[in-house]
Coordinates of N, CA, C and O in Angstrom, one line a residue:
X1 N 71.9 89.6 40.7 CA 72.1 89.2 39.4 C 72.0 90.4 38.5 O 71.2 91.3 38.7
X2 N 72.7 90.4 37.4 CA 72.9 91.4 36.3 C 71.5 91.6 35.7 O 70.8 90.6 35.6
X3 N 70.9 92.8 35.5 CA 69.3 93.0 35.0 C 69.8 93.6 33.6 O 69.1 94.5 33.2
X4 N 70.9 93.4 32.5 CA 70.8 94.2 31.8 C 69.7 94.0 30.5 O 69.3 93.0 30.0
X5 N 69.2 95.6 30.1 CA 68.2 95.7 29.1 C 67.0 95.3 29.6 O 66.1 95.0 28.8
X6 N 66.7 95.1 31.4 CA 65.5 95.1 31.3 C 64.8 96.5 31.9 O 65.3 97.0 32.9
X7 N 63.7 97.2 31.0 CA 63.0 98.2 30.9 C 62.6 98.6 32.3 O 62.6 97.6 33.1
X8 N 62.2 99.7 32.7 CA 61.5 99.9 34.0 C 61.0 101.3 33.9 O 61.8 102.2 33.6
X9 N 59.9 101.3 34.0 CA 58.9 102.3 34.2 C 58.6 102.7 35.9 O 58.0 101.9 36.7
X10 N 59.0 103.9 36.2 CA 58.6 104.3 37.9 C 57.8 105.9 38.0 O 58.1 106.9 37.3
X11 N 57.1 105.8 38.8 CA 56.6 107.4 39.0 C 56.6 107.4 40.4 O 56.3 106.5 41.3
X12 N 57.0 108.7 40.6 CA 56.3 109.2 41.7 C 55.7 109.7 42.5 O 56.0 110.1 43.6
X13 N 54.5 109.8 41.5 CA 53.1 110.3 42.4 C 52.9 111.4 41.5 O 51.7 111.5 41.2
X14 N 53.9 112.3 40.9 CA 53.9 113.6 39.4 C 54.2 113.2 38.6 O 53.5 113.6 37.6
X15 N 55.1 112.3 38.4 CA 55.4 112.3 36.9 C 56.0 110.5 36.9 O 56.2 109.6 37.7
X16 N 56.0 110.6 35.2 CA 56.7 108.9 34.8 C 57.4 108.9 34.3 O 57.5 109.8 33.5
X17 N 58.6 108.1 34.5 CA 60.0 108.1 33.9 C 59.9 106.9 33.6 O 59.0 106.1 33.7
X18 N 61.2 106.8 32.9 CA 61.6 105.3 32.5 C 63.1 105.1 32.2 O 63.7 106.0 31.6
X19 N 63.7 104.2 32.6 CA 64.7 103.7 32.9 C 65.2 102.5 32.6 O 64.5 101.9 31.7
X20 N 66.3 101.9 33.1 CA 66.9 100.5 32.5 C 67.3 99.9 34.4 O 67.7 100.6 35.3
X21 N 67.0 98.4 34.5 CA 67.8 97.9 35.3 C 69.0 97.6 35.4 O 69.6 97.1 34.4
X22 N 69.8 97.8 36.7 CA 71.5 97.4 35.7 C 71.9 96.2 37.1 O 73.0 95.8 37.2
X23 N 71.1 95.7 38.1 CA 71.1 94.7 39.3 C 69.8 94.3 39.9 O 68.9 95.1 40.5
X24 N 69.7 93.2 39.9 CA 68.7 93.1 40.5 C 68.4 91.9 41.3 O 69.1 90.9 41.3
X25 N 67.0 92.2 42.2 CA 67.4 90.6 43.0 C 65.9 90.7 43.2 O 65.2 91.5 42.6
X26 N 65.4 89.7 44.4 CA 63.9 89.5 44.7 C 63.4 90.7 45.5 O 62.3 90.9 45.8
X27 N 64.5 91.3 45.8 CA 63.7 92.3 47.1 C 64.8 93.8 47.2 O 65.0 94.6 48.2
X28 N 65.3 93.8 45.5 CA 66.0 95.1 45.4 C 66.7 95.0 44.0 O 67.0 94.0 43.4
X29 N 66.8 96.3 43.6 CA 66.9 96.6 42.5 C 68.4 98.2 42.2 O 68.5 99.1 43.0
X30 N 68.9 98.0 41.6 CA 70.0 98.9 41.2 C 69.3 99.6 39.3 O 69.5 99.0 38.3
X31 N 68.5 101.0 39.6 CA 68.2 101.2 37.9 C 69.4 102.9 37.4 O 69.8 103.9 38.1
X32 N 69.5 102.7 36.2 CA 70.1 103.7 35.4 C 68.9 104.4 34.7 O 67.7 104.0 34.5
X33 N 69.9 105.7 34.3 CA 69.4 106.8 33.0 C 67.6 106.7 33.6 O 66.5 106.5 33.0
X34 N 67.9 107.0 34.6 CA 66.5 107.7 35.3 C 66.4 109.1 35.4 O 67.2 109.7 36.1
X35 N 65.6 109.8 34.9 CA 65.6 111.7 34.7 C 65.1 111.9 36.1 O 64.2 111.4 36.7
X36 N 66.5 113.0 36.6 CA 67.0 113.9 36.9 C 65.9 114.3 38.3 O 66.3 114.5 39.4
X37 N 64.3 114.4 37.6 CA 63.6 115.1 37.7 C 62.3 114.3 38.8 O 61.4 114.8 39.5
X38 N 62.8 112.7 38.8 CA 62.2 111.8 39.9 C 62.4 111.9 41.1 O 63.5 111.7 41.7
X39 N 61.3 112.3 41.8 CA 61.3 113.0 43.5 C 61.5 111.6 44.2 O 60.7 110.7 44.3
X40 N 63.0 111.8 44.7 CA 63.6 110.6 45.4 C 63.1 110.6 47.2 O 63.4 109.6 47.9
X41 N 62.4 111.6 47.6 CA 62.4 112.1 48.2 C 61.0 111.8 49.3 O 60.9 112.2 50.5
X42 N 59.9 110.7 48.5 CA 59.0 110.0 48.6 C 58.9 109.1 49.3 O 59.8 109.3 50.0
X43 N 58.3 108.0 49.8 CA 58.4 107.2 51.0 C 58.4 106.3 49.8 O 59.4 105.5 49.8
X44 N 57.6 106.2 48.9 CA 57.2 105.2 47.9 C 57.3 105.5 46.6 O 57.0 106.6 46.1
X45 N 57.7 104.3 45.9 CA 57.5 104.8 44.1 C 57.0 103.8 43.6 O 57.0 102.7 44.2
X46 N 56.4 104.0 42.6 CA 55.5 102.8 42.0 C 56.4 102.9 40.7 O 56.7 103.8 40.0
X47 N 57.0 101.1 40.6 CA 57.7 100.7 39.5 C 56.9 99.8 38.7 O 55.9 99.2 39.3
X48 N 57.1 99.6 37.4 CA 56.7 98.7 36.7 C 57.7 98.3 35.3 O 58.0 98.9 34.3
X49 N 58.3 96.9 36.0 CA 59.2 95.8 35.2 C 58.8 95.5 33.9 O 57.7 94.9 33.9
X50 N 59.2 95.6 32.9 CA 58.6 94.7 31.8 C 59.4 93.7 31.0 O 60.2 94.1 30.2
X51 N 59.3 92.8 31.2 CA 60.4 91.6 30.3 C 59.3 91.0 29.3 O 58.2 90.9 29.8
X52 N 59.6 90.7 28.2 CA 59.2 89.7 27.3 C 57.3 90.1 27.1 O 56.6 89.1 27.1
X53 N 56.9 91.0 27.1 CA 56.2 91.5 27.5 C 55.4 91.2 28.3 O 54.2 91.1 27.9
X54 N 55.8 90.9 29.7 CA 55.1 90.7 30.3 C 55.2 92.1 31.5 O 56.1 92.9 31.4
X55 N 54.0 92.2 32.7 CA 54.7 93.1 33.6 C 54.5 93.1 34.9 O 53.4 93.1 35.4
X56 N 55.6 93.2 35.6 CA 55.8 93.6 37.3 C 55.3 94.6 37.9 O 55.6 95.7 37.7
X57 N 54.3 94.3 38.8 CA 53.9 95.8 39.3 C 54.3 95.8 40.7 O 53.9 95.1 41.6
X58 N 55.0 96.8 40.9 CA 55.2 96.3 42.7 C 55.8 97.9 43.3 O 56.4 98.6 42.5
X59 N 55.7 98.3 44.5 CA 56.2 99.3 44.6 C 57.2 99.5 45.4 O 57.1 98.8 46.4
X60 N 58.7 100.5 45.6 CA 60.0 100.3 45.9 C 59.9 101.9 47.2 O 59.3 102.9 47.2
X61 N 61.1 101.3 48.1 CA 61.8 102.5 48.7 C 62.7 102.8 48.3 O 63.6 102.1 48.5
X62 N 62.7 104.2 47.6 CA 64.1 104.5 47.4 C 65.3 104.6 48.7 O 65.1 104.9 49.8
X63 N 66.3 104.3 48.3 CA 67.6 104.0 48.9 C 68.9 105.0 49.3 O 69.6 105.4 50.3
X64 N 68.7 105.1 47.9 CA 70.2 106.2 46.9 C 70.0 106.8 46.1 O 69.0 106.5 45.4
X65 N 70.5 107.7 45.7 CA 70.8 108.0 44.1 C 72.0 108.4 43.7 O 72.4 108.7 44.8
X66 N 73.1 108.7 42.8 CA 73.7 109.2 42.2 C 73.7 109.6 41.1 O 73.5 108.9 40.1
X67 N 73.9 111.3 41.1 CA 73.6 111.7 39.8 C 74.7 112.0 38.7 O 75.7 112.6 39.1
X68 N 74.5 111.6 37.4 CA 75.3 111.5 36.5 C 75.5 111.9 35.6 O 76.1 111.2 34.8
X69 N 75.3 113.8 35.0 CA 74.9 114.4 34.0 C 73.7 114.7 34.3 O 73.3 115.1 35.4
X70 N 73.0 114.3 33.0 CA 71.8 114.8 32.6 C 70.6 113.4 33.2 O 69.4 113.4 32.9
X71 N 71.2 112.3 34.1 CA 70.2 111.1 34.7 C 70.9 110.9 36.1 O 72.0 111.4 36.5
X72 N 69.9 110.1 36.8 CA 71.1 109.4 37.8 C 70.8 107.8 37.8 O 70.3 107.2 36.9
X73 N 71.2 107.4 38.6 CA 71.5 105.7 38.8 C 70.6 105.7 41.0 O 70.9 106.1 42.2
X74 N 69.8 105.1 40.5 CA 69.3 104.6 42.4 C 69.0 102.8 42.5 O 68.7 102.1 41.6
X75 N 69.2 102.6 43.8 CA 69.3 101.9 44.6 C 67.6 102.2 45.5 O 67.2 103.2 46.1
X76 N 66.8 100.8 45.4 CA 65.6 100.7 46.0 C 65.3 99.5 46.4 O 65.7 98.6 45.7
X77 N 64.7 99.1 47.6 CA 64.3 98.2 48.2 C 62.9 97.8 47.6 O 62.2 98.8 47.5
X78 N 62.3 96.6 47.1 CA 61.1 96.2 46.6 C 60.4 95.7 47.9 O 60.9 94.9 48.7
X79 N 58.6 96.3 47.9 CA 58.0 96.0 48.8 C 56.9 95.8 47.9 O 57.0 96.3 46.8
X80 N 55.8 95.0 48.3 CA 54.9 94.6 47.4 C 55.1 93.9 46.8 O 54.2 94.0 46.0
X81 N 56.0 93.1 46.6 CA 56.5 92.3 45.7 C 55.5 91.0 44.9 O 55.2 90.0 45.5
X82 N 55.1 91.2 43.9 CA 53.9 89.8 43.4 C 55.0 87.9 43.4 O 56.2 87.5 43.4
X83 N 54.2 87.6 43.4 CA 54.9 86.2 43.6 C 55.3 85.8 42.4 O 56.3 85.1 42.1
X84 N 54.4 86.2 41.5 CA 55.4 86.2 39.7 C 56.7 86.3 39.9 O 57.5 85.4 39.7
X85 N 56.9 87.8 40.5 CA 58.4 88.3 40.3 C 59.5 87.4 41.0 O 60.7 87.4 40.6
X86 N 58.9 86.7 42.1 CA 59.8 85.7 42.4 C 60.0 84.5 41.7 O 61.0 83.9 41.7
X87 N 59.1 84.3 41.1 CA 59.7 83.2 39.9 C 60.1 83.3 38.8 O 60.4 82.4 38.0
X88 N 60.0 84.7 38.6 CA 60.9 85.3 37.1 C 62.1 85.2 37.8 O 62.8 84.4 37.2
X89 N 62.7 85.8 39.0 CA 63.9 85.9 39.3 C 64.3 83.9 39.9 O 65.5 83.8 39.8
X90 N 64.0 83.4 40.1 CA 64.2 82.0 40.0 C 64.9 81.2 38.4 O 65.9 80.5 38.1
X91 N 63.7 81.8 37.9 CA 63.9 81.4 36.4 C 65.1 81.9 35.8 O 65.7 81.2 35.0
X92 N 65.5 83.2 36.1 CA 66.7 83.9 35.6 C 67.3 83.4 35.9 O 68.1 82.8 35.2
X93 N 67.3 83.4 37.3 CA 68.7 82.8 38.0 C 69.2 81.0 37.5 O 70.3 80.5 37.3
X94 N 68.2 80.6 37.4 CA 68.5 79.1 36.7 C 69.0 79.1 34.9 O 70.0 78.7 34.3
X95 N 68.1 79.7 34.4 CA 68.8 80.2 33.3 C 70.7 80.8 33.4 O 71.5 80.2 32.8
X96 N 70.9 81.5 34.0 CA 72.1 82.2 34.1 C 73.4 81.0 34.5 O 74.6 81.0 34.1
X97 N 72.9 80.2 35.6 CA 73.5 79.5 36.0 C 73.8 78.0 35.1 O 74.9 77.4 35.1
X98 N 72.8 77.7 34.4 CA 73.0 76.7 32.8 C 73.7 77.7 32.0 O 73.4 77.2 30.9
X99 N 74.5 79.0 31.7 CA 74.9 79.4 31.1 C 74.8 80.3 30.1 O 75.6 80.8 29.3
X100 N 73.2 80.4 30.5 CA 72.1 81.0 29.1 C 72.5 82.8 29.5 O 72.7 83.1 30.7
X101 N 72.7 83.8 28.5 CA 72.4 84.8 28.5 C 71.4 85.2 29.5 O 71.0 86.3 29.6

């Protein structure tokens, strides 16, 4: 499902970036306008979701990346996943499917 405008915070392990989701699902994620400068190179990254102020804490394997200029765009598998996050993505998904933004 489309993640657009939701926020994401990732480090890993040096530094913190922050980014936008642009796909997402219970057990993977597609994020944008992530700097350049994120060592994809890691076994693990520690992300953190935030919608409506609330927050996801869960940690991802990176996948992919493609870089885009001055960011790139990756592709990560979510491990750790909290059981929240599965009923936010429930909730979305029922939302989306009534029509709702």
């Amino acid at each position: 499902m489309g993640g657009k405008n939701l926020r994401v915070d990732i480090s890993d392990g040096r530094g913190f970036y922050s980014g936008y989701i642009s796909d997402v699902s219970r057990f993977g994620m597609q994020l944008n306008s992530i700097a350049i400068k994120l060592n994809q190179d890691v076994k693990t990254l520690s992300v953190v979701v935030t919608v409506n102020g609330k927050n996801f804490k869960m940690m991802a394997i990176p996948k992919w990346e493609v870089k885009e200029g001055g960011s790139k765009t990756m592709g990560m598998e979510l491990i750790n996943v909290p059981y929240s996050w599965a009923g936010f993505i429930r909730e979305f998904d029922q939302k989306k499917a009534q029509g709702h933004p």
